[in-house]
Amino acid sequence: RNLDHIHNDRVRQLAVPGLLVRKISPDVIQHVLAGPCGLGEIDAADAWQLYQDLQQESFLITESHGSVSFRQDLRIALYDLIIQDKEVKSQEIHENAITFYQDKTAPQDQAEYLYHRLKRGDAPAIIEEIYSDEIRPFIENSLTELPLNAYILLANKLNITVDDEVLKNASAASLEPYLINL
């Protein structure tokens, strides 16, 4: 319903399923989202224009620390609907994001890489390989978006308390390290 008042059709295409990503930039639009969002292959100038047009839809995005992101509340509210839509290439978005971020070394890029690996369904054990304290500020606010076992293991690494109701639904493998740290 909120997306109905986006006047630019290409921005609407980009917004859903583009909400599956957190961080937005012209490069992300060009290399991660364009194909799965049905925009086809686009060049850097077209990606920049889409980025500028997207920023006009202030209800979709937030700006923090010099980067633009889709609003977390919208991503959480719409994530399952987007994933369940058979016509949406949601896995392709996660795959493209993983490819895009895998060789980048900046902490915020490593956070995006970890986020998409976990959202793709990779085993939470990858947290041990990828996580470092430098990426904490870039992943911490998205813990509740992650699959339950990944959420608990990452919360353990961050020394964040997990609600008892959440713990009741966790596997024994993800609970053990968490409970040891209590």
PDB file of N, CA, C and O in Angstrom, residues 72-146:
ATOM      1  N   GLN A  72      14.467  -0.042   7.842  1.00  0.00           N
ATOM      2  CA  GLN A  72      14.464  -1.364   8.452  1.00  0.00           C
ATOM      3  C   GLN A  72      13.045  -1.848   8.748  1.00  0.00           C
ATOM      4  O   GLN A  72      12.733  -3.014   8.527  1.00  0.00           O
ATOM      5  N   ASP A  73      12.177  -0.977   9.226  1.00  0.00           N
ATOM      6  CA  ASP A  73      10.818  -1.410   9.542  1.00  0.00           C
ATOM      7  C   ASP A  73      10.076  -1.895   8.304  1.00  0.00           C
ATOM      8  O   ASP A  73       9.331  -2.875   8.364  1.00  0.00           O
ATOM      9  N   LEU A  74      10.306  -1.260   7.160  1.00  0.00           N
ATOM     10  CA  LEU A  74       9.686  -1.721   5.913  1.00  0.00           C
ATOM     11  C   LEU A  74      10.267  -3.062   5.484  1.00  0.00           C
ATOM     12  O   LEU A  74       9.542  -3.948   5.044  1.00  0.00           O
ATOM     13  N   ARG A  75      11.592  -3.196   5.615  1.00  0.00           N
ATOM     14  CA  ARG A  75      12.240  -4.458   5.243  1.00  0.00           C
ATOM     15  C   ARG A  75      11.695  -5.603   6.091  1.00  0.00           C
ATOM     16  O   ARG A  75      11.357  -6.668   5.576  1.00  0.00           O
ATOM     17  N   ILE A  76      11.564  -5.373   7.393  1.00  0.00           N
ATOM     18  CA  ILE A  76      11.056  -6.414   8.289  1.00  0.00           C
ATOM     19  C   ILE A  76       9.605  -6.742   7.956  1.00  0.00           C
ATOM     20  O   ILE A  76       9.226  -7.911   7.871  1.00  0.00           O
ATOM     21  N   ALA A  77       8.796  -5.709   7.739  1.00  0.00           N
ATOM     22  CA  ALA A  77       7.368  -5.924   7.468  1.00  0.00           C
ATOM     23  C   ALA A  77       7.136  -6.640   6.140  1.00  0.00           C
ATOM     24  O   ALA A  77       6.200  -7.451   6.025  1.00  0.00           O
ATOM     25  N   LEU A  78       7.958  -6.380   5.144  1.00  0.00           N
ATOM     26  CA  LEU A  78       7.712  -6.911   3.807  1.00  0.00           C
ATOM     27  C   LEU A  78       8.589  -8.100   3.429  1.00  0.00           C
ATOM     28  O   LEU A  78       8.356  -8.739   2.409  1.00  0.00           O
ATOM     29  N   TYR A  79       9.586  -8.408   4.223  1.00  0.00           N
ATOM     30  CA  TYR A  79      10.569  -9.433   3.855  1.00  0.00           C
ATOM     31  C   TYR A  79       9.904 -10.772   3.493  1.00  0.00           C
ATOM     32  O   TYR A  79      10.139 -11.312   2.413  1.00  0.00           O
ATOM     33  N   ASP A  80       9.094 -11.299   4.388  1.00  0.00           N
ATOM     34  CA  ASP A  80       8.488 -12.608   4.129  1.00  0.00           C
ATOM     35  C   ASP A  80       7.585 -12.586   2.902  1.00  0.00           C
ATOM     36  O   ASP A  80       7.551 -13.552   2.133  1.00  0.00           O
ATOM     37  N   LEU A  81       6.856 -11.504   2.708  1.00  0.00           N
ATOM     38  CA  LEU A  81       5.995 -11.387   1.526  1.00  0.00           C
ATOM     39  C   LEU A  81       6.824 -11.395   0.247  1.00  0.00           C
ATOM     40  O   LEU A  81       6.445 -12.023  -0.744  1.00  0.00           O
ATOM     41  N   ILE A  82       7.945 -10.695   0.266  1.00  0.00           N
ATOM     42  CA  ILE A  82       8.816 -10.642  -0.911  1.00  0.00           C
ATOM     43  C   ILE A  82       9.425 -12.017  -1.179  1.00  0.00           C
ATOM     44  O   ILE A  82       9.424 -12.505  -2.311  1.00  0.00           O
ATOM     45  N   ILE A  83       9.927 -12.657  -0.148  1.00  0.00           N
ATOM     46  CA  ILE A  83      10.572 -13.970  -0.289  1.00  0.00           C
ATOM     47  C   ILE A  83       9.580 -15.019  -0.805  1.00  0.00           C
ATOM     48  O   ILE A  83       9.935 -15.882  -1.602  1.00  0.00           O
ATOM     49  N   GLN A  84       8.339 -14.962  -0.352  1.00  0.00           N
ATOM     50  CA  GLN A  84       7.336 -15.964  -0.727  1.00  0.00           C
ATOM     51  C   GLN A  84       6.786 -15.766  -2.134  1.00  0.00           C
ATOM     52  O   GLN A  84       6.204 -16.680  -2.698  1.00  0.00           O
ATOM     53  N   ASP A  85       6.970 -14.594  -2.707  1.00  0.00           N
ATOM     54  CA  ASP A  85       6.479 -14.314  -4.047  1.00  0.00           C
ATOM     55  C   ASP A  85       7.328 -15.075  -5.061  1.00  0.00           C
ATOM     56  O   ASP A  85       8.519 -14.820  -5.209  1.00  0.00           O
ATOM     57  N   LYS A  86       6.715 -16.015  -5.747  1.00  0.00           N
ATOM     58  CA  LYS A  86       7.440 -16.880  -6.691  1.00  0.00           C
ATOM     59  C   LYS A  86       8.023 -16.106  -7.873  1.00  0.00           C
ATOM     60  O   LYS A  86       8.965 -16.544  -8.496  1.00  0.00           O
ATOM     61  N   GLU A  87       7.423 -14.961  -8.200  1.00  0.00           N
ATOM     62  CA  GLU A  87       7.900 -14.179  -9.335  1.00  0.00           C
ATOM     63  C   GLU A  87       9.118 -13.321  -8.981  1.00  0.00           C
ATOM     64  O   GLU A  87       9.810 -12.844  -9.865  1.00  0.00           O
ATOM     65  N   VAL A  88       9.362 -13.140  -7.711  1.00  0.00           N
ATOM     66  CA  VAL A  88      10.465 -12.298  -7.269  1.00  0.00           C
ATOM     67  C   VAL A  88      11.743 -13.134  -7.191  1.00  0.00           C
ATOM     68  O   VAL A  88      11.739 -14.252  -6.686  1.00  0.00           O
ATOM     69  N   LYS A  89      12.808 -12.574  -7.672  1.00  0.00           N
ATOM     70  CA  LYS A  89      14.095 -13.277  -7.681  1.00  0.00           C
ATOM     71  C   LYS A  89      14.882 -12.919  -6.420  1.00  0.00           C
ATOM     72  O   LYS A  89      15.994 -12.391  -6.491  1.00  0.00           O
ATOM     73  N   SER A  90      14.305 -13.226  -5.270  1.00  0.00           N
ATOM     74  CA  SER A  90      14.903 -12.825  -3.997  1.00  0.00           C
ATOM     75  C   SER A  90      16.253 -13.496  -3.759  1.00  0.00           C
ATOM     76  O   SER A  90      17.193 -12.843  -3.282  1.00  0.00           O
ATOM     77  N   GLN A  91      16.366 -14.769  -4.073  1.00  0.00           N
ATOM     78  CA  GLN A  91      17.650 -15.447  -3.863  1.00  0.00           C
ATOM     79  C   GLN A  91      18.724 -14.842  -4.757  1.00  0.00           C
ATOM     80  O   GLN A  91      19.875 -14.750  -4.365  1.00  0.00           O
ATOM     81  N   GLU A  92      18.329 -14.405  -5.936  1.00  0.00           N
ATOM     82  CA  GLU A  92      19.292 -13.772  -6.844  1.00  0.00           C
ATOM     83  C   GLU A  92      19.823 -12.469  -6.242  1.00  0.00           C
ATOM     84  O   GLU A  92      21.007 -12.144  -6.403  1.00  0.00           O
ATOM     85  N   ILE A  93      18.972 -11.755  -5.528  1.00  0.00           N
ATOM     86  CA  ILE A  93      19.426 -10.525  -4.876  1.00  0.00           C
ATOM     87  C   ILE A  93      20.480 -10.859  -3.825  1.00  0.00           C
ATOM     88  O   ILE A  93      21.537 -10.227  -3.771  1.00  0.00           O
ATOM     89  N   HIS A  94      20.212 -11.864  -2.996  1.00  0.00           N
ATOM     90  CA  HIS A  94      21.198 -12.250  -1.984  1.00  0.00           C
ATOM     91  C   HIS A  94      22.491 -12.746  -2.657  1.00  0.00           C
ATOM     92  O   HIS A  94      23.587 -12.395  -2.214  1.00  0.00           O
ATOM     93  N   GLU A  95      22.365 -13.540  -3.702  1.00  0.00           N
ATOM     94  CA  GLU A  95      23.555 -14.035  -4.411  1.00  0.00           C
ATOM     95  C   GLU A  95      24.360 -12.879  -4.999  1.00  0.00           C
ATOM     96  O   GLU A  95      25.588 -12.837  -4.862  1.00  0.00           O
ATOM     97  N   ASN A  96      23.669 -11.942  -5.650  1.00  0.00           N
ATOM     98  CA  ASN A  96      24.360 -10.786  -6.231  1.00  0.00           C
ATOM     99  C   ASN A  96      25.058  -9.960  -5.151  1.00  0.00           C
ATOM    100  O   ASN A  96      26.173  -9.483  -5.349  1.00  0.00           O
ATOM    101  N   ALA A  97      24.391  -9.787  -4.024  1.00  0.00           N
ATOM    102  CA  ALA A  97      24.973  -9.012  -2.927  1.00  0.00           C
ATOM    103  C   ALA A  97      26.220  -9.708  -2.380  1.00  0.00           C
ATOM    104  O   ALA A  97      27.236  -9.053  -2.109  1.00  0.00           O
ATOM    105  N   ILE A  98      26.147 -11.004  -2.240  1.00  0.00           N
ATOM    106  CA  ILE A  98      27.296 -11.765  -1.744  1.00  0.00           C
ATOM    107  C   ILE A  98      28.480 -11.613  -2.701  1.00  0.00           C
ATOM    108  O   ILE A  98      29.606 -11.335  -2.276  1.00  0.00           O
ATOM    109  N   THR A  99      28.222 -11.754  -3.987  1.00  0.00           N
ATOM    110  CA  THR A  99      29.274 -11.583  -4.987  1.00  0.00           C
ATOM    111  C   THR A  99      29.829 -10.161  -4.950  1.00  0.00           C
ATOM    112  O   THR A  99      31.046  -9.957  -5.005  1.00  0.00           O
ATOM    113  N   PHE A 100      28.942  -9.182  -4.828  1.00  0.00           N
ATOM    114  CA  PHE A 100      29.342  -7.775  -4.815  1.00  0.00           C
ATOM    115  C   PHE A 100      30.241  -7.445  -3.625  1.00  0.00           C
ATOM    116  O   PHE A 100      31.229  -6.730  -3.750  1.00  0.00           O
ATOM    117  N   TYR A 101      29.907  -7.979  -2.447  1.00  0.00           N
ATOM    118  CA  TYR A 101      30.629  -7.618  -1.221  1.00  0.00           C
ATOM    119  C   TYR A 101      31.775  -8.551  -0.848  1.00  0.00           C
ATOM    120  O   TYR A 101      32.594  -8.206   0.001  1.00  0.00           O
ATOM    121  N   GLN A 102      31.873  -9.721  -1.433  1.00  0.00           N
ATOM    122  CA  GLN A 102      32.803 -10.739  -0.937  1.00  0.00           C
ATOM    123  C   GLN A 102      34.265 -10.320  -0.919  1.00  0.00           C
ATOM    124  O   GLN A 102      35.009 -10.739  -0.041  1.00  0.00           O
ATOM    125  N   ASP A 103      34.700  -9.520  -1.835  1.00  0.00           N
ATOM    126  CA  ASP A 103      36.110  -9.124  -1.862  1.00  0.00           C
ATOM    127  C   ASP A 103      36.369  -7.744  -1.281  1.00  0.00           C
ATOM    128  O   ASP A 103      37.501  -7.263  -1.303  1.00  0.00           O
ATOM    129  N   LYS A 104      35.343  -7.123  -0.764  1.00  0.00           N
ATOM    130  CA  LYS A 104      35.496  -5.791  -0.171  1.00  0.00           C
ATOM    131  C   LYS A 104      35.937  -5.954   1.288  1.00  0.00           C
ATOM    132  O   LYS A 104      35.485  -6.850   1.974  1.00  0.00           O
ATOM    133  N   THR A 105      36.818  -5.092   1.733  1.00  0.00           N
ATOM    134  CA  THR A 105      37.399  -5.255   3.066  1.00  0.00           C
ATOM    135  C   THR A 105      36.923  -4.237   4.092  1.00  0.00           C
ATOM    136  O   THR A 105      37.192  -4.409   5.284  1.00  0.00           O
ATOM    137  N   ALA A 106      36.231  -3.197   3.672  1.00  0.00           N
ATOM    138  CA  ALA A 106      35.745  -2.196   4.629  1.00  0.00           C
ATOM    139  C   ALA A 106      34.760  -2.869   5.591  1.00  0.00           C
ATOM    140  O   ALA A 106      33.975  -3.732   5.176  1.00  0.00           O
ATOM    141  N   PRO A 107      34.790  -2.518   6.860  1.00  0.00           N
ATOM    142  CA  PRO A 107      33.910  -3.163   7.839  1.00  0.00           C
ATOM    143  C   PRO A 107      32.426  -3.113   7.454  1.00  0.00           C
ATOM    144  O   PRO A 107      31.709  -4.102   7.624  1.00  0.00           O
ATOM    145  N   GLN A 108      31.960  -1.987   6.921  1.00  0.00           N
ATOM    146  CA  GLN A 108      30.551  -1.901   6.550  1.00  0.00           C
ATOM    147  C   GLN A 108      30.222  -2.846   5.392  1.00  0.00           C
ATOM    148  O   GLN A 108      29.125  -3.408   5.348  1.00  0.00           O
ATOM    149  N   ASP A 109      31.171  -3.072   4.498  1.00  0.00           N
ATOM    150  CA  ASP A 109      30.961  -4.016   3.409  1.00  0.00           C
ATOM    151  C   ASP A 109      30.988  -5.456   3.911  1.00  0.00           C
ATOM    152  O   ASP A 109      30.211  -6.299   3.453  1.00  0.00           O
ATOM    153  N   GLN A 110      31.881  -5.748   4.841  1.00  0.00           N
ATOM    154  CA  GLN A 110      31.913  -7.083   5.438  1.00  0.00           C
ATOM    155  C   GLN A 110      30.619  -7.377   6.205  1.00  0.00           C
ATOM    156  O   GLN A 110      30.141  -8.510   6.215  1.00  0.00           O
ATOM    157  N   ALA A 111      30.034  -6.359   6.831  1.00  0.00           N
ATOM    158  CA  ALA A 111      28.750  -6.526   7.522  1.00  0.00           C
ATOM    159  C   ALA A 111      27.658  -6.885   6.519  1.00  0.00           C
ATOM    160  O   ALA A 111      26.824  -7.759   6.788  1.00  0.00           O
ATOM    161  N   GLU A 112      27.662  -6.229   5.359  1.00  0.00           N
ATOM    162  CA  GLU A 112      26.666  -6.539   4.323  1.00  0.00           C
ATOM    163  C   GLU A 112      26.874  -7.954   3.799  1.00  0.00           C
ATOM    164  O   GLU A 112      25.915  -8.690   3.570  1.00  0.00           O
ATOM    165  N   TYR A 113      28.129  -8.335   3.626  1.00  0.00           N
ATOM    166  CA  TYR A 113      28.457  -9.685   3.170  1.00  0.00           C
ATOM    167  C   TYR A 113      27.934 -10.724   4.155  1.00  0.00           C
ATOM    168  O   TYR A 113      27.256 -11.682   3.773  1.00  0.00           O
ATOM    169  N   LEU A 114      28.210 -10.527   5.435  1.00  0.00           N
ATOM    170  CA  LEU A 114      27.732 -11.448   6.466  1.00  0.00           C
ATOM    171  C   LEU A 114      26.203 -11.477   6.494  1.00  0.00           C
ATOM    172  O   LEU A 114      25.599 -12.554   6.545  1.00  0.00           O
ATOM    173  N   TYR A 115      25.586 -10.314   6.466  1.00  0.00           N
ATOM    174  CA  TYR A 115      24.120 -10.219   6.496  1.00  0.00           C
ATOM    175  C   TYR A 115      23.498 -11.051   5.359  1.00  0.00           C
ATOM    176  O   TYR A 115      22.607 -11.861   5.590  1.00  0.00           O
ATOM    177  N   HIS A 116      24.000 -10.878   4.145  1.00  0.00           N
ATOM    178  CA  HIS A 116      23.414 -11.590   3.000  1.00  0.00           C
ATOM    179  C   HIS A 116      23.745 -13.074   3.015  1.00  0.00           C
ATOM    180  O   HIS A 116      22.915 -13.887   2.579  1.00  0.00           O
ATOM    181  N   ARG A 117      24.900 -13.445   3.515  1.00  0.00           N
ATOM    182  CA  ARG A 117      25.203 -14.879   3.654  1.00  0.00           C
ATOM    183  C   ARG A 117      24.213 -15.531   4.617  1.00  0.00           C
ATOM    184  O   ARG A 117      23.689 -16.611   4.347  1.00  0.00           O
ATOM    185  N   LEU A 118      23.950 -14.860   5.738  1.00  0.00           N
ATOM    186  CA  LEU A 118      23.020 -15.422   6.723  1.00  0.00           C
ATOM    187  C   LEU A 118      21.582 -15.390   6.209  1.00  0.00           C
ATOM    188  O   LEU A 118      20.824 -16.340   6.430  1.00  0.00           O
ATOM    189  N   LYS A 119      21.184 -14.348   5.513  1.00  0.00           N
ATOM    190  CA  LYS A 119      19.832 -14.263   4.958  1.00  0.00           C
ATOM    191  C   LYS A 119      19.630 -15.287   3.849  1.00  0.00           C
ATOM    192  O   LYS A 119      18.521 -15.766   3.639  1.00  0.00           O
ATOM    193  N   ARG A 120      20.705 -15.624   3.143  1.00  0.00           N
ATOM    194  CA  ARG A 120      20.617 -16.648   2.104  1.00  0.00           C
ATOM    195  C   ARG A 120      20.353 -18.016   2.722  1.00  0.00           C
ATOM    196  O   ARG A 120      19.835 -18.910   2.082  1.00  0.00           O
ATOM    197  N   GLY A 121      20.723 -18.160   3.992  1.00  0.00           N
ATOM    198  CA  GLY A 121      20.513 -19.435   4.658  1.00  0.00           C
ATOM    199  C   GLY A 121      21.789 -20.190   4.945  1.00  0.00           C
ATOM    200  O   GLY A 121      21.747 -21.361   5.325  1.00  0.00           O
ATOM    201  N   ASP A 122      22.927 -19.544   4.793  1.00  0.00           N
ATOM    202  CA  ASP A 122      24.196 -20.199   5.107  1.00  0.00           C
ATOM    203  C   ASP A 122      24.230 -20.554   6.597  1.00  0.00           C
ATOM    204  O   ASP A 122      23.604 -19.888   7.418  1.00  0.00           O
ATOM    205  N   ALA A 123      24.983 -21.573   6.928  1.00  0.00           N
ATOM    206  CA  ALA A 123      25.103 -22.016   8.316  1.00  0.00           C
ATOM    207  C   ALA A 123      25.657 -20.888   9.185  1.00  0.00           C
ATOM    208  O   ALA A 123      26.596 -20.195   8.779  1.00  0.00           O
ATOM    209  N   PRO A 124      25.087 -20.697  10.360  1.00  0.00           N
ATOM    210  CA  PRO A 124      25.564 -19.636  11.259  1.00  0.00           C
ATOM    211  C   PRO A 124      27.049 -19.749  11.625  1.00  0.00           C
ATOM    212  O   PRO A 124      27.637 -18.771  12.064  1.00  0.00           O
ATOM    213  N   ALA A 125      27.651 -20.900  11.387  1.00  0.00           N
ATOM    214  CA  ALA A 125      29.079 -21.067  11.684  1.00  0.00           C
ATOM    215  C   ALA A 125      29.943 -20.079  10.899  1.00  0.00           C
ATOM    216  O   ALA A 125      31.063 -19.775  11.314  1.00  0.00           O
ATOM    217  N   ILE A 126      29.432 -19.525   9.797  1.00  0.00           N
ATOM    218  CA  ILE A 126      30.219 -18.556   9.034  1.00  0.00           C
ATOM    219  C   ILE A 126      30.489 -17.290   9.838  1.00  0.00           C
ATOM    220  O   ILE A 126      31.399 -16.533   9.508  1.00  0.00           O
ATOM    221  N   ILE A 127      29.717 -17.088  10.891  1.00  0.00           N
ATOM    222  CA  ILE A 127      29.946 -15.925  11.759  1.00  0.00           C
ATOM    223  C   ILE A 127      31.376 -15.965  12.282  1.00  0.00           C
ATOM    224  O   ILE A 127      32.051 -14.942  12.344  1.00  0.00           O
ATOM    225  N   GLU A 128      31.852 -17.148  12.636  1.00  0.00           N
ATOM    226  CA  GLU A 128      33.217 -17.301  13.146  1.00  0.00           C
ATOM    227  C   GLU A 128      34.246 -16.873  12.112  1.00  0.00           C
ATOM    228  O   GLU A 128      35.278 -16.317  12.460  1.00  0.00           O
ATOM    229  N   GLU A 129      33.983 -17.125  10.836  1.00  0.00           N
ATOM    230  CA  GLU A 129      34.919 -16.777   9.766  1.00  0.00           C
ATOM    231  C   GLU A 129      34.915 -15.286   9.452  1.00  0.00           C
ATOM    232  O   GLU A 129      35.959 -14.718   9.157  1.00  0.00           O
ATOM    233  N   ILE A 130      33.742 -14.680   9.482  1.00  0.00           N
ATOM    234  CA  ILE A 130      33.581 -13.330   8.937  1.00  0.00           C
ATOM    235  C   ILE A 130      33.556 -12.242  10.000  1.00  0.00           C
ATOM    236  O   ILE A 130      34.103 -11.156   9.792  1.00  0.00           O
ATOM    237  N   TYR A 131      32.952 -12.526  11.140  1.00  0.00           N
ATOM    238  CA  TYR A 131      32.730 -11.473  12.128  1.00  0.00           C
ATOM    239  C   TYR A 131      34.052 -10.961  12.721  1.00  0.00           C
ATOM    240  O   TYR A 131      34.953 -11.711  13.021  1.00  0.00           O
ATOM    241  N   SER A 132      34.107  -9.643  12.882  1.00  0.00           N
ATOM    242  CA  SER A 132      35.170  -8.997  13.647  1.00  0.00           C
ATOM    243  C   SER A 132      34.521  -7.832  14.389  1.00  0.00           C
ATOM    244  O   SER A 132      33.442  -7.359  14.011  1.00  0.00           O
ATOM    245  N   ASP A 133      35.168  -7.373  15.438  1.00  0.00           N
ATOM    246  CA  ASP A 133      34.607  -6.271  16.220  1.00  0.00           C
ATOM    247  C   ASP A 133      34.400  -5.012  15.386  1.00  0.00           C
ATOM    248  O   ASP A 133      33.537  -4.196  15.695  1.00  0.00           O
ATOM    249  N   GLU A 134      35.163  -4.864  14.308  1.00  0.00           N
ATOM    250  CA  GLU A 134      35.029  -3.678  13.455  1.00  0.00           C
ATOM    251  C   GLU A 134      33.691  -3.622  12.730  1.00  0.00           C
ATOM    252  O   GLU A 134      33.224  -2.541  12.372  1.00  0.00           O
ATOM    253  N   ILE A 135      33.065  -4.764  12.497  1.00  0.00           N
ATOM    254  CA  ILE A 135      31.786  -4.728  11.776  1.00  0.00           C
ATOM    255  C   ILE A 135      30.585  -4.602  12.719  1.00  0.00           C
ATOM    256  O   ILE A 135      29.468  -4.415  12.266  1.00  0.00           O
ATOM    257  N   ARG A 136      30.844  -4.678  14.012  1.00  0.00           N
ATOM    258  CA  ARG A 136      29.748  -4.607  14.982  1.00  0.00           C
ATOM    259  C   ARG A 136      28.786  -3.439  14.745  1.00  0.00           C
ATOM    260  O   ARG A 136      27.578  -3.650  14.687  1.00  0.00           O
ATOM    261  N   PRO A 137      29.265  -2.201  14.588  1.00  0.00           N
ATOM    262  CA  PRO A 137      28.317  -1.094  14.422  1.00  0.00           C
ATOM    263  C   PRO A 137      27.460  -1.200  13.159  1.00  0.00           C
ATOM    264  O   PRO A 137      26.421  -0.570  13.069  1.00  0.00           O
ATOM    265  N   PHE A 138      27.902  -2.015  12.225  1.00  0.00           N
ATOM    266  CA  PHE A 138      27.203  -2.114  10.946  1.00  0.00           C
ATOM    267  C   PHE A 138      26.260  -3.315  10.867  1.00  0.00           C
ATOM    268  O   PHE A 138      25.477  -3.414   9.934  1.00  0.00           O
ATOM    269  N   ILE A 139      26.330  -4.225  11.826  1.00  0.00           N
ATOM    270  CA  ILE A 139      25.472  -5.410  11.817  1.00  0.00           C
ATOM    271  C   ILE A 139      24.556  -5.465  13.032  1.00  0.00           C
ATOM    272  O   ILE A 139      23.491  -6.062  12.999  1.00  0.00           O
ATOM    273  N   GLU A 140      24.956  -4.825  14.108  1.00  0.00           N
ATOM    274  CA  GLU A 140      24.258  -4.934  15.396  1.00  0.00           C
ATOM    275  C   GLU A 140      22.772  -4.597  15.307  1.00  0.00           C
ATOM    276  O   GLU A 140      21.938  -5.281  15.890  1.00  0.00           O
ATOM    277  N   ASN A 141      22.415  -3.567  14.556  1.00  0.00           N
ATOM    278  CA  ASN A 141      21.013  -3.170  14.514  1.00  0.00           C
ATOM    279  C   ASN A 141      20.140  -4.101  13.683  1.00  0.00           C
ATOM    280  O   ASN A 141      18.928  -3.957  13.659  1.00  0.00           O
ATOM    281  N   SER A 142      20.736  -5.077  13.014  1.00  0.00           N
ATOM    282  CA  SER A 142      19.966  -6.003  12.181  1.00  0.00           C
ATOM    283  C   SER A 142      19.887  -7.411  12.750  1.00  0.00           C
ATOM    284  O   SER A 142      19.438  -8.324  12.060  1.00  0.00           O
ATOM    285  N   LEU A 143      20.317  -7.601  13.978  1.00  0.00           N
ATOM    286  CA  LEU A 143      20.319  -8.945  14.562  1.00  0.00           C
ATOM    287  C   LEU A 143      18.955  -9.613  14.475  1.00  0.00           C
ATOM    288  O   LEU A 143      18.857 -10.784  14.123  1.00  0.00           O
ATOM    289  N   THR A 144      17.903  -8.892  14.798  1.00  0.00           N
ATOM    290  CA  THR A 144      16.568  -9.501  14.828  1.00  0.00           C
ATOM    291  C   THR A 144      16.049  -9.856  13.439  1.00  0.00           C
ATOM    292  O   THR A 144      15.074 -10.593  13.327  1.00  0.00           O
ATOM    293  N   GLU A 145      16.696  -9.381  12.401  1.00  0.00           N
ATOM    294  CA  GLU A 145      16.303  -9.734  11.034  1.00  0.00           C
ATOM    295  C   GLU A 145      16.891 -11.077  10.602  1.00  0.00           C
ATOM    296  O   GLU A 145      16.451 -11.650   9.614  1.00  0.00           O
ATOM    297  N   LEU A 146      17.878 -11.546  11.321  1.00  0.00           N
ATOM    298  CA  LEU A 146      18.598 -12.753  10.935  1.00  0.00           C
ATOM    299  C   LEU A 146      17.833 -14.002  11.349  1.00  0.00           C
ATOM    300  O   LEU A 146      17.016 -13.971  12.268  1.00  0.00           O
TER     301      LEU A 146
END
